[in-house]
PDB file of C-alpha atoms in Angstrom:
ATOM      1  CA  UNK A  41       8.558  -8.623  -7.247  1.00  0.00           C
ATOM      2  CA  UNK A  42       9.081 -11.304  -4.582  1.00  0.00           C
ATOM      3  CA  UNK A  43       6.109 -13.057  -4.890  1.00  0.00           C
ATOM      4  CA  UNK A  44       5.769 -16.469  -2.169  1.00  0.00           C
ATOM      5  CA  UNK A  45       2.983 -18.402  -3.199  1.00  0.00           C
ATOM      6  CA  UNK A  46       1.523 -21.169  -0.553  1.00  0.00           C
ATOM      7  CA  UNK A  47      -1.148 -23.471  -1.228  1.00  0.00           C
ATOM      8  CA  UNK A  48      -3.719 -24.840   0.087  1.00  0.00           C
ATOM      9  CA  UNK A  49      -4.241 -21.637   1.918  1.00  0.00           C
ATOM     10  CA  UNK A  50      -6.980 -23.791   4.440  1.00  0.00           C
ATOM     11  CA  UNK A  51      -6.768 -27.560   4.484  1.00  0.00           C
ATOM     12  CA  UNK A  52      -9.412 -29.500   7.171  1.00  0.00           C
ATOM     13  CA  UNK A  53      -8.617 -33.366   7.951  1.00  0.00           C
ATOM     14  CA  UNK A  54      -8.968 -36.455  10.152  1.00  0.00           C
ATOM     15  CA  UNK A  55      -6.722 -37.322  12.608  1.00  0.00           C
ATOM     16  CA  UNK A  56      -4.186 -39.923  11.112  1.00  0.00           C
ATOM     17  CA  UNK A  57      -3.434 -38.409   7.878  1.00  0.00           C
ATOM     18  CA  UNK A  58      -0.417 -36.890   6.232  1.00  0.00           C
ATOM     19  CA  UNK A  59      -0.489 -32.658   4.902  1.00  0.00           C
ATOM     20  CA  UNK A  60       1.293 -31.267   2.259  1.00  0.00           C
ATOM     21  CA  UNK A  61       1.574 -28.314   1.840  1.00  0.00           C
ATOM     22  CA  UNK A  62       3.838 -26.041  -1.269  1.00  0.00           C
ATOM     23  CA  UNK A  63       5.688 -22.825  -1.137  1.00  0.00           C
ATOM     24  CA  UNK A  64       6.965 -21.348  -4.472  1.00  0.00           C
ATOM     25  CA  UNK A  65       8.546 -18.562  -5.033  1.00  0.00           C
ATOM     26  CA  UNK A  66       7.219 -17.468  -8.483  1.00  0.00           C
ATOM     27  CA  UNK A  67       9.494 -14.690  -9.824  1.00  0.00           C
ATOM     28  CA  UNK A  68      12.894 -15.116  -7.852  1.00  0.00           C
ATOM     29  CA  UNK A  69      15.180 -18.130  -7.267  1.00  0.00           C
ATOM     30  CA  UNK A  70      14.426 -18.952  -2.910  1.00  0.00           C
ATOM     31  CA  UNK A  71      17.598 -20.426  -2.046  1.00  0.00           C
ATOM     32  CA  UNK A  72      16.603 -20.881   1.299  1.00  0.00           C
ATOM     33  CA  UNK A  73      13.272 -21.577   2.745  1.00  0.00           C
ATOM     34  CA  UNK A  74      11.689 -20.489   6.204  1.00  0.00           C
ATOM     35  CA  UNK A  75       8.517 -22.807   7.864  1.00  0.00           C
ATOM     36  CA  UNK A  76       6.950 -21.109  10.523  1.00  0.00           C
ATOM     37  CA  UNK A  77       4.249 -21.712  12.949  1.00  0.00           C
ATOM     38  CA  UNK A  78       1.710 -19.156  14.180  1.00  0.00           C
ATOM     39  CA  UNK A  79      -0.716 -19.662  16.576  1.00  0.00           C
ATOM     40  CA  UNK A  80      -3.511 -17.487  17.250  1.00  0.00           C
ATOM     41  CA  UNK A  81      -2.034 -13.853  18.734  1.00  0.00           C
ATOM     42  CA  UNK A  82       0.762 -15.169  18.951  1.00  0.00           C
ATOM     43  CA  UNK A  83       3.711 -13.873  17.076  1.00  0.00           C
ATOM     44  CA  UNK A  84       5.719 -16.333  14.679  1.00  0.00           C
ATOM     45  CA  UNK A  85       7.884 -19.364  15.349  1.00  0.00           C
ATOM     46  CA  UNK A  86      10.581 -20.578  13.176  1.00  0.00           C
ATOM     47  CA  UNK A  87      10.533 -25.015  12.788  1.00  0.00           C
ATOM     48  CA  UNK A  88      13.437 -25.484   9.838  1.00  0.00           C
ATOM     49  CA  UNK A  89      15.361 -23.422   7.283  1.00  0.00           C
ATOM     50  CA  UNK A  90      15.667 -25.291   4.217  1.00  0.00           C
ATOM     51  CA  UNK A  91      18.208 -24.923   2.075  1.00  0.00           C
ATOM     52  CA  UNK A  92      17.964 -26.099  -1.873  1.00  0.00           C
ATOM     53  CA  UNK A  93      19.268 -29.316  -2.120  1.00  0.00           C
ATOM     54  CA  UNK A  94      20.155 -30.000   1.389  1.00  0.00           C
ATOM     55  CA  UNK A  95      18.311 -31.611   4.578  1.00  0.00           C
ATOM     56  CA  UNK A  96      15.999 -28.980   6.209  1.00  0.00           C
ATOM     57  CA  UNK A  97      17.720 -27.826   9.657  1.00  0.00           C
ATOM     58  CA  UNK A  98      15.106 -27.970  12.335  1.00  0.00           C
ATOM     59  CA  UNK A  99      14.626 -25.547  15.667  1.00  0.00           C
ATOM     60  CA  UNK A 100      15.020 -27.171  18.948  1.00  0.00           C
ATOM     61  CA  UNK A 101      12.209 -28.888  19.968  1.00  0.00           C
ATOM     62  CA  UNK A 102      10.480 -29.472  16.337  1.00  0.00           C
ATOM     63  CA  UNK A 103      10.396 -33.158  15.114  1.00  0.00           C
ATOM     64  CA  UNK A 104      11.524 -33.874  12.000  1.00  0.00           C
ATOM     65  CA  UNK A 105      10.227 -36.870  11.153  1.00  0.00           C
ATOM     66  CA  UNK A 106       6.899 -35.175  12.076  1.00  0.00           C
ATOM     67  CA  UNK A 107       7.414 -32.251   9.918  1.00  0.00           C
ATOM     68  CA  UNK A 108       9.130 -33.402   6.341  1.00  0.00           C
ATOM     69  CA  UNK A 109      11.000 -30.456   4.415  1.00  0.00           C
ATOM     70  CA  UNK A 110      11.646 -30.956   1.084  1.00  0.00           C
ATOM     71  CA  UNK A 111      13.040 -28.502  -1.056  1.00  0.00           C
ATOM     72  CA  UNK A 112      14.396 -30.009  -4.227  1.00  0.00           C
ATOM     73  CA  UNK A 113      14.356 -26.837  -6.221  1.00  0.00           C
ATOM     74  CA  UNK A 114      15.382 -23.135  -6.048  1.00  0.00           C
ATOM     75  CA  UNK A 115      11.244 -22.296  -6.470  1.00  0.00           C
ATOM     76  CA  UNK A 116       9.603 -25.001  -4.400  1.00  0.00           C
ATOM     77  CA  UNK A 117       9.440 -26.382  -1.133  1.00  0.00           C
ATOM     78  CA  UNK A 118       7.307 -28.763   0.700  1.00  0.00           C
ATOM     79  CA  UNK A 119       5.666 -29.258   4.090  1.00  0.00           C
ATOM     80  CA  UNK A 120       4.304 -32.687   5.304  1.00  0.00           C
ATOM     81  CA  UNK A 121       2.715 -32.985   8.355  1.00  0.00           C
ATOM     82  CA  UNK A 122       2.750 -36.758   9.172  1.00  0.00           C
ATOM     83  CA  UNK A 123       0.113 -38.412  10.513  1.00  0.00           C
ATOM     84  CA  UNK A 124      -1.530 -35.246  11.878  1.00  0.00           C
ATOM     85  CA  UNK A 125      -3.014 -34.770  15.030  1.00  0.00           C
ATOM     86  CA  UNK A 126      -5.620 -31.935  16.480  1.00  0.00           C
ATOM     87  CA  UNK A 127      -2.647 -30.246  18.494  1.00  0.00           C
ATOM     88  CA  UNK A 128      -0.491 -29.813  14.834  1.00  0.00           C
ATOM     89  CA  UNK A 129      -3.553 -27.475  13.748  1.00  0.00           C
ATOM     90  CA  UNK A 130      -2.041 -24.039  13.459  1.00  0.00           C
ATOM     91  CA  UNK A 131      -1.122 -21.573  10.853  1.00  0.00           C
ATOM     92  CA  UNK A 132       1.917 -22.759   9.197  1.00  0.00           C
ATOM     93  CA  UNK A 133       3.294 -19.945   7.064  1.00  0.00           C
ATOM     94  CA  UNK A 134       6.726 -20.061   4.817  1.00  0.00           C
ATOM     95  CA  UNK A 135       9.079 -17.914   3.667  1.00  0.00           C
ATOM     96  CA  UNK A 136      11.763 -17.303   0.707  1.00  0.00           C
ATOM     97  CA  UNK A 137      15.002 -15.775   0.521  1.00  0.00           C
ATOM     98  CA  UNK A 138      17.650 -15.048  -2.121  1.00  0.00           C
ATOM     99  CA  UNK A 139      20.995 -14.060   0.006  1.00  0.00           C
ATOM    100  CA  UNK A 140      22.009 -12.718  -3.981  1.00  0.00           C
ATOM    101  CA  UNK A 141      19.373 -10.092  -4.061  1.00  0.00           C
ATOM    102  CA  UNK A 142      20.341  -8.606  -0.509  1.00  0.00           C
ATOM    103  CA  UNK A 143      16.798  -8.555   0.356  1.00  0.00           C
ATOM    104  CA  UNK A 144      14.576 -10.092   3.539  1.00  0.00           C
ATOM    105  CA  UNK A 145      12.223 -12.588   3.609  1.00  0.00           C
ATOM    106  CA  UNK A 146       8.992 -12.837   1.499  1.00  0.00           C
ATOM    107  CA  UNK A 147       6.208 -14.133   2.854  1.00  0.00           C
ATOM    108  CA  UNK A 148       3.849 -16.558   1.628  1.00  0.00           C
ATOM    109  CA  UNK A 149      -0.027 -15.998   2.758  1.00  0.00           C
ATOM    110  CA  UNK A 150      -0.055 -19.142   5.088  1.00  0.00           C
ATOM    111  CA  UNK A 151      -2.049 -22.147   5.770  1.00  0.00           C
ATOM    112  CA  UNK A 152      -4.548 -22.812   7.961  1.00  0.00           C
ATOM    113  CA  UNK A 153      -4.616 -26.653   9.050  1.00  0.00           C
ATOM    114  CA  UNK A 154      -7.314 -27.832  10.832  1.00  0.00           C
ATOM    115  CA  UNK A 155      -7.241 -31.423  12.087  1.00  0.00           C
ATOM    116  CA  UNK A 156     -10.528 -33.048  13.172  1.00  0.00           C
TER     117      UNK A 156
ATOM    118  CA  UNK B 158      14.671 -11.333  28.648  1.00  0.00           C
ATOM    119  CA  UNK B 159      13.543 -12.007  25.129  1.00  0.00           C
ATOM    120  CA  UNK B 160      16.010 -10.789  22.293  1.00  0.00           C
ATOM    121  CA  UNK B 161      13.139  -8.544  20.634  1.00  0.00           C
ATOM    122  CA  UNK B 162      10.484  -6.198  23.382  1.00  0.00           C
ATOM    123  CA  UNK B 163       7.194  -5.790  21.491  1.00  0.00           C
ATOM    124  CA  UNK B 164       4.201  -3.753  22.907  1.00  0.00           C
ATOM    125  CA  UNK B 165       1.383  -6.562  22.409  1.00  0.00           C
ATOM    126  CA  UNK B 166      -1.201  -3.687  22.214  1.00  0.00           C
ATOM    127  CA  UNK B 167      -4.139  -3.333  21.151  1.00  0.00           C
ATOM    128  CA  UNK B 168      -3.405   0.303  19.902  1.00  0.00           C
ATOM    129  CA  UNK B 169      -6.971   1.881  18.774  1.00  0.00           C
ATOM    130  CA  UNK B 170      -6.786   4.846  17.238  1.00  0.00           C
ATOM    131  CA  UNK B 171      -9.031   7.335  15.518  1.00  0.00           C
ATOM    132  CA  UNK B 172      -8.523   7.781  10.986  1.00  0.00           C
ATOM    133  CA  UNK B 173      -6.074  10.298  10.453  1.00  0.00           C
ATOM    134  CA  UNK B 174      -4.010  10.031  13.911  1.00  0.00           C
ATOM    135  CA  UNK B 175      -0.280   9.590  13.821  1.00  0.00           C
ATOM    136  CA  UNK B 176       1.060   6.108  14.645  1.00  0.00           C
ATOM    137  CA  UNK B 177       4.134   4.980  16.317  1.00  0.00           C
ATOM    138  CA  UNK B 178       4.683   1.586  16.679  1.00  0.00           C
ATOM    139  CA  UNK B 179       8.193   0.578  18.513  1.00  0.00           C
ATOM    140  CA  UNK B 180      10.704  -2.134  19.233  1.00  0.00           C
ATOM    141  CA  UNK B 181      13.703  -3.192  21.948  1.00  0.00           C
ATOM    142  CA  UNK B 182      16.245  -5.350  21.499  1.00  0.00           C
ATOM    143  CA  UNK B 183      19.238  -6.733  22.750  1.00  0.00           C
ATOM    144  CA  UNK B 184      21.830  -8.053  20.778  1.00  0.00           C
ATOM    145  CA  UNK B 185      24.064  -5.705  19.311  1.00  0.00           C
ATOM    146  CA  UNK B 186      25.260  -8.038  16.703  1.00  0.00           C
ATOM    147  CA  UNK B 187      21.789  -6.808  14.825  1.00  0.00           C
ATOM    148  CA  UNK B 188      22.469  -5.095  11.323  1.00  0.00           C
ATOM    149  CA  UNK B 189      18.812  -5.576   9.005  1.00  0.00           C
ATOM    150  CA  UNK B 190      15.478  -4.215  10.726  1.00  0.00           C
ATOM    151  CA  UNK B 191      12.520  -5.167   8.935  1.00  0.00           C
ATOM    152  CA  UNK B 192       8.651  -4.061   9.917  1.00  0.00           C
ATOM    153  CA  UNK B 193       6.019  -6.669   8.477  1.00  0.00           C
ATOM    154  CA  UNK B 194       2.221  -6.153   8.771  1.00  0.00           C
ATOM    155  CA  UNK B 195       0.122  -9.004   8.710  1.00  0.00           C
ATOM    156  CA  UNK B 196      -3.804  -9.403   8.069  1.00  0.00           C
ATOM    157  CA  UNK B 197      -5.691 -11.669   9.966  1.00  0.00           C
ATOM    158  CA  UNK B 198      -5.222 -14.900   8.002  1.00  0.00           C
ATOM    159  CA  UNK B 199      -2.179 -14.023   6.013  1.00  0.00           C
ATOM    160  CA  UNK B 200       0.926 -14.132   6.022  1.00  0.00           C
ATOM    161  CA  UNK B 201       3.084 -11.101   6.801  1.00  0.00           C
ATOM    162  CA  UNK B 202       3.694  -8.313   4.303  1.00  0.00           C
ATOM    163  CA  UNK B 203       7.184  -6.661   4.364  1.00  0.00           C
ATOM    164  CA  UNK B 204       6.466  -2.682   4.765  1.00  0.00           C
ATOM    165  CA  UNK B 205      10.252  -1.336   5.253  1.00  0.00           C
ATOM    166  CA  UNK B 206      13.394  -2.675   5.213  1.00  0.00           C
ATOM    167  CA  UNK B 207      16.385  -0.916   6.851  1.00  0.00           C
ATOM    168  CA  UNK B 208      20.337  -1.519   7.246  1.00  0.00           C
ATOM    169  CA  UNK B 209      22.027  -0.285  10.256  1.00  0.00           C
ATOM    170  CA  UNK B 210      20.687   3.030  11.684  1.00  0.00           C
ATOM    171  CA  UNK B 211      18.860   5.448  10.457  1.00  0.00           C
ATOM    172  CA  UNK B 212      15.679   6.870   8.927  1.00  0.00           C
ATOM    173  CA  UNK B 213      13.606   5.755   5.561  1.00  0.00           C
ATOM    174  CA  UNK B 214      10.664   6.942   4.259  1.00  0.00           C
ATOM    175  CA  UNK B 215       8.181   5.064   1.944  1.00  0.00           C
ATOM    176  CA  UNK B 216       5.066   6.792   1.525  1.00  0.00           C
ATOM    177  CA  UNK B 217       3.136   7.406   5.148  1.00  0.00           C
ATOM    178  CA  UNK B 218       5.457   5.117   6.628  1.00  0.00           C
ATOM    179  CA  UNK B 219       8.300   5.897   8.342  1.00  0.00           C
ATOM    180  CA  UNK B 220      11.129   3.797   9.841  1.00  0.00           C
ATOM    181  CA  UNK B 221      13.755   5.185  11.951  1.00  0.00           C
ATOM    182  CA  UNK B 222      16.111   3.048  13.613  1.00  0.00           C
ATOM    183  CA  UNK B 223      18.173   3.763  16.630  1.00  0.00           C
ATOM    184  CA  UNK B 224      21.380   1.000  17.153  1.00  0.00           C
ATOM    185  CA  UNK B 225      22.995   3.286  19.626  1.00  0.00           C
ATOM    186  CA  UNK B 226      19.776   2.920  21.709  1.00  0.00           C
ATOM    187  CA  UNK B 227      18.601  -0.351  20.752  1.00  0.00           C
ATOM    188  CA  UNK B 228      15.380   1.400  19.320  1.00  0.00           C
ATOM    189  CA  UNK B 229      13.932   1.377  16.122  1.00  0.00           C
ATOM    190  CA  UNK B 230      10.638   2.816  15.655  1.00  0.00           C
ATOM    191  CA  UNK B 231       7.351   2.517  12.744  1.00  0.00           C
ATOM    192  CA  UNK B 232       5.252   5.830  12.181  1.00  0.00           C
ATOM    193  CA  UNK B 233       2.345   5.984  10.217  1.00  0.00           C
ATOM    194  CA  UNK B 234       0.773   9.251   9.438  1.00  0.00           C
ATOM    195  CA  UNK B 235      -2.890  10.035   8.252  1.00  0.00           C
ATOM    196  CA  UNK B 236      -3.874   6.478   9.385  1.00  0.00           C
ATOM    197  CA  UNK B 237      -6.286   5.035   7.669  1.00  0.00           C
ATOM    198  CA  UNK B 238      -9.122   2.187   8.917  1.00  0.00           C
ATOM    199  CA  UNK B 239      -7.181  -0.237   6.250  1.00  0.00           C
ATOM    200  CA  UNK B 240      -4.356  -0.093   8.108  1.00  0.00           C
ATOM    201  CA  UNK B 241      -5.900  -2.140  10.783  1.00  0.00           C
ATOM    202  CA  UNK B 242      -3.434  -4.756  11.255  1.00  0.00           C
ATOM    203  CA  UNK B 243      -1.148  -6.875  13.253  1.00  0.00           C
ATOM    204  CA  UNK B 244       2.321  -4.776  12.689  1.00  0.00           C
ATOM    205  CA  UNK B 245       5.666  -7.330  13.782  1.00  0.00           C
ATOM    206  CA  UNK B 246       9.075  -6.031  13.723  1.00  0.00           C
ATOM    207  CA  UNK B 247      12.004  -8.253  12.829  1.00  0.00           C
ATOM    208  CA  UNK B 248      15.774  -7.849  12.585  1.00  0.00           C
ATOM    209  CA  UNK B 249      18.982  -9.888  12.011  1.00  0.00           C
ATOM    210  CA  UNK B 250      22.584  -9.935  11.491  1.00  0.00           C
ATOM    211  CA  UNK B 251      22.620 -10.824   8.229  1.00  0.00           C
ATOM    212  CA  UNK B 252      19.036 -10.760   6.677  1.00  0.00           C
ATOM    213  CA  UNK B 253      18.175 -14.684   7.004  1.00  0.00           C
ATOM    214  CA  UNK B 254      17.209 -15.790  10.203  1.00  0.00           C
ATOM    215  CA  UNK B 255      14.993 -13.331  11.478  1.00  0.00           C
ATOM    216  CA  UNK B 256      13.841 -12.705  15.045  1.00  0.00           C
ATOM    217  CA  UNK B 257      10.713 -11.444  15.398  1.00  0.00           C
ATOM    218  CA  UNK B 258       9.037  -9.301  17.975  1.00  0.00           C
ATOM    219  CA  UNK B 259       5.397 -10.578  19.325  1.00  0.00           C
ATOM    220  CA  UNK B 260       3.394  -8.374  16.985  1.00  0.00           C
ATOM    221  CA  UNK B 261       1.423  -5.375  17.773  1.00  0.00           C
ATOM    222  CA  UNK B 262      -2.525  -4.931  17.091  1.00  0.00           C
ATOM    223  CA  UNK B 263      -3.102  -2.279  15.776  1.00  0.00           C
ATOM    224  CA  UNK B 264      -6.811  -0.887  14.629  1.00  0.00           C
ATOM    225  CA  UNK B 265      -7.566   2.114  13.324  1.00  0.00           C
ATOM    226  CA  UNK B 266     -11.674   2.995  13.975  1.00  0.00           C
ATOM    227  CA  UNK B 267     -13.231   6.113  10.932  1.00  0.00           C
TER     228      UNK B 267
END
């Protein structure tokens, strides 16, 4: 059980243009989503925690207007990366939680965005 | 000081050795330990899951945790080449906002 599924899982772009990119937690209701960031080696770094029909709260030093959470239902949430750039390429990985179930974060496999 | 002391690693080791992966932390206030292993190119795979101190066992993994010494510890017996992997402990207060440690390589060689 706790299956987080991400897609695309590798997306390659020009400069200029907006991402999306879905997390949906398939067989459990995610109250709250987790976007991370993982570059390479490195461990991972939390942007926002989205909450089901709130505004995403976003970590110190993340734009928001650059990085668009959406998460309109208890199974999806969506990452846009506006108007990309070569230094947003990274791993961006997300993550579900169900405070009701009492158990961690599930992870979704990540995707790899590559801006050109 | 970071909250969460990771070993970076690598850690090579030979099939059927004994591995103990470890973290340090600071803040007290930390109740949930988690240990993740991630892939290269995935995303990380929860591999125990552990409230307050403690040992559990799942399998050849074992988790111990250690609040009293700010501890907690991963061992993996009869390792195996396919659990070549990037290992990351996490913890929390209250199981949603995780802090993670930097991730430790780990490979296992036959």
């Amino acid at each position: 059980g706790a299956v987080v599924s991400q897609h695309p899982s590798w997306v390659i772009c020009k400069s200029g243009t907006s991402v999306k990119i879905e997390c949906r937690s398939l067989d459990f209701q995610a109250t709250t989503m987790f976007w991370y960031r993982q570059f390479p080696k490195q461990s991972l770094m939390l942007m926002a925690t989205s909450n089901e029909g709130s505004k995403a709260t976003y970590e110190q030093g993340v734009e928001k207007d650059k990085f668009l959470i959406n998460h309109a239902s208890l199974t999806l949430s969506t990452l846009t990366v506006t108007s990309a750039h070569p230094e947003d390429s990274s791993f961006y990985i997300c993550s579900g939680f169900a405070p009701r179930n009492n158990q961690p974060q599930h992870f979704g496999d990540g995707t790899r965005l590559s801006i050109l | 000081q970071k909250e969460v002391e990771q070993d970076p690693g690598p850690l090579s080791v030979p099939e059927g050795a004994i591995v103990s992966l470890n973290c340090t932390y600071s803040n007290s206030a930390f109740q949930y330990f988690m240990w993740y292993r991630q892939y290269s190119r995935k995303g990380p795979e929860l591999l125990m899951y552990t409230y307050s101190s403690g040992n559990k066992e799942d399998g050849r993994f074992t988790a111990q945790v250690d609040k009293s010494s700010k501890y907690i510890s991963l061992f993996i017996r009869d390792s195996q080449p396919s659990d070549s992997a990037t290992y990351l402990c996490a913890m929390s207060p209250n199981t949603d906002k995780l802090i993670f440690g930097t991730g430790t390589r780990l490979q296992v060689f036959p």
